[in-house]
PDB file of C-alpha atoms in Angstrom:
ATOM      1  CA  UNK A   1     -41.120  12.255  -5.944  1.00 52.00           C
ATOM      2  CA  UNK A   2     -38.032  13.846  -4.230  1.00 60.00           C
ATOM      3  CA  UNK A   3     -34.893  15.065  -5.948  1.00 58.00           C
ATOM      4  CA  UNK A   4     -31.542  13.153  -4.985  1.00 60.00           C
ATOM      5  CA  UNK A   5     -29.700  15.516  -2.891  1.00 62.00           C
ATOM      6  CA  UNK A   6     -26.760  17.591  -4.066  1.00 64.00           C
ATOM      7  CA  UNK A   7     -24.212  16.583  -1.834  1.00 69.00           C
ATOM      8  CA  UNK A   8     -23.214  13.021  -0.564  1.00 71.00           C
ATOM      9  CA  UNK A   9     -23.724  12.163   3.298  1.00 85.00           C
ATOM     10  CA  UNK A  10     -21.785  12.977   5.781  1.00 84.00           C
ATOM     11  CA  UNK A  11     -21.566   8.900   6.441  1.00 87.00           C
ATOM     12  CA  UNK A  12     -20.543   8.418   2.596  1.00 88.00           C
ATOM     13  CA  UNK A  13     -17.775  11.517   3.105  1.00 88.00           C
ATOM     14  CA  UNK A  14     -16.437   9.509   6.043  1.00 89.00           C
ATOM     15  CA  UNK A  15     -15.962   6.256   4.214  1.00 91.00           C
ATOM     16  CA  UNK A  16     -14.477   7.548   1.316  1.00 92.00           C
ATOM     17  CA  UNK A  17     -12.062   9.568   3.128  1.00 92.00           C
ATOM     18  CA  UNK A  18     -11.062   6.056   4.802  1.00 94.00           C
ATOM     19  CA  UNK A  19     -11.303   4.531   1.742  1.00 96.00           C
ATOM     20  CA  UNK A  20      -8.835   6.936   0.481  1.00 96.00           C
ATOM     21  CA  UNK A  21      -6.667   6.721   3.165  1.00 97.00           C
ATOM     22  CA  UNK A  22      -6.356   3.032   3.125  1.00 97.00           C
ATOM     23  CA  UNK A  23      -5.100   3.568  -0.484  1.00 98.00           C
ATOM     24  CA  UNK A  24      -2.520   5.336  -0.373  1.00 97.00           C
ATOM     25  CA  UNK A  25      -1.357   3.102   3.079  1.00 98.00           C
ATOM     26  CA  UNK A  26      -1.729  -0.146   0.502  1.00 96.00           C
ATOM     27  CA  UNK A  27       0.527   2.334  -2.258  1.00 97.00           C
ATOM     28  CA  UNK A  28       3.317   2.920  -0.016  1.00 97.00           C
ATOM     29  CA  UNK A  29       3.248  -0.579   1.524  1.00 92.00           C
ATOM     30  CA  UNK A  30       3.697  -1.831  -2.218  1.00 92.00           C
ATOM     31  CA  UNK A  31       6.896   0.834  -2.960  1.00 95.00           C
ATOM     32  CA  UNK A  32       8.454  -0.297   0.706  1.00 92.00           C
ATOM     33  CA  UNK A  33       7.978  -4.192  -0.656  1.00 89.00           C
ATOM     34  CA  UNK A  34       9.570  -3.388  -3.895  1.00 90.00           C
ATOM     35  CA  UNK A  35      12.336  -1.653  -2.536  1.00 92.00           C
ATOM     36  CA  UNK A  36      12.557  -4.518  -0.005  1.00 89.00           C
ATOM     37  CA  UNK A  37      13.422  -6.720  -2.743  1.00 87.00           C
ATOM     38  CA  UNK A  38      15.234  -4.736  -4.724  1.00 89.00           C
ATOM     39  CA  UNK A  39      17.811  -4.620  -1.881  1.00 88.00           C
ATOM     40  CA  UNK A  40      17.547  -9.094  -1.307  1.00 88.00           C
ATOM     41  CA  UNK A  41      17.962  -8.907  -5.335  1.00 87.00           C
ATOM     42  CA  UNK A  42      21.044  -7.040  -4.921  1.00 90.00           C
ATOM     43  CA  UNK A  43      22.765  -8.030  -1.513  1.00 87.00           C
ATOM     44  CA  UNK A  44      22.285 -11.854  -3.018  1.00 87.00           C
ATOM     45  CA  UNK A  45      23.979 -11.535  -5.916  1.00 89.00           C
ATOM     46  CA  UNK A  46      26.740  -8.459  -4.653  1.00 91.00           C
ATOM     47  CA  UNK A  47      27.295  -9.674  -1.187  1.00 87.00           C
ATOM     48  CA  UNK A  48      26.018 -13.760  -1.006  1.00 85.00           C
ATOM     49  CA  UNK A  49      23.415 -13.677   1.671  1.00 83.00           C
ATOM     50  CA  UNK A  50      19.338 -13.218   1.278  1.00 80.00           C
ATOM     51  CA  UNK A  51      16.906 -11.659   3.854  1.00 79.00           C
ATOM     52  CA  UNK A  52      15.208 -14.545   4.801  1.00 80.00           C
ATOM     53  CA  UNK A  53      11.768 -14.127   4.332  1.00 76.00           C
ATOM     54  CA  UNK A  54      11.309 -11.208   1.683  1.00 74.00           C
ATOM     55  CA  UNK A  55       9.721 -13.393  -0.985  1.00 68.00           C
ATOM     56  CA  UNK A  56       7.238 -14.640   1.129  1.00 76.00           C
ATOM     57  CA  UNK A  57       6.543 -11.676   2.796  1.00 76.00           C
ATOM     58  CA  UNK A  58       5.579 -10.741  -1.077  1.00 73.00           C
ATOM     59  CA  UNK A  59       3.707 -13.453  -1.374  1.00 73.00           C
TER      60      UNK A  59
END
C-alpha cells in the first residue's frame, strides 16, 4: 500500500489559488454593493433622487 503524499498537486495548488482569488473578487464586489447602497440610501432621502437600478443590481 502507498503512503498519501506530503504535499498537494501541483493541479490542486492551482485551483485553490483560483479558488482563493475568486474570493476575495466576490469580498470586494460585496463591500462595492454595500457602499453602492449606502450612497442610494442616502442621496434618496438627503437629495430626492435614487440610482435607478441599485436594488436590483443587489438582488
Amino acid at each position: 500500500m502507498t503512503s498519501a503524499p506530503d504535499r498537494p498537486s501541483r493541479s490542486l495548488e492551482a485551483v485553490q489559488a483560483g479558488t482563493d482569488m475568486l474570493s476575495v473578487l466576490a469580498g470586494w464586489g460585496l463591500v462595492l454593493l454595500s457602499v453602492l447602497i449606502g450612497v442610494e440610501v442616502v442621496a434618496r432621502k438627503v437629495r430626492g433622487f435614487s440610482i435607478q437600478g441599485a436594488d436590483e443590481i443587489g438582488g
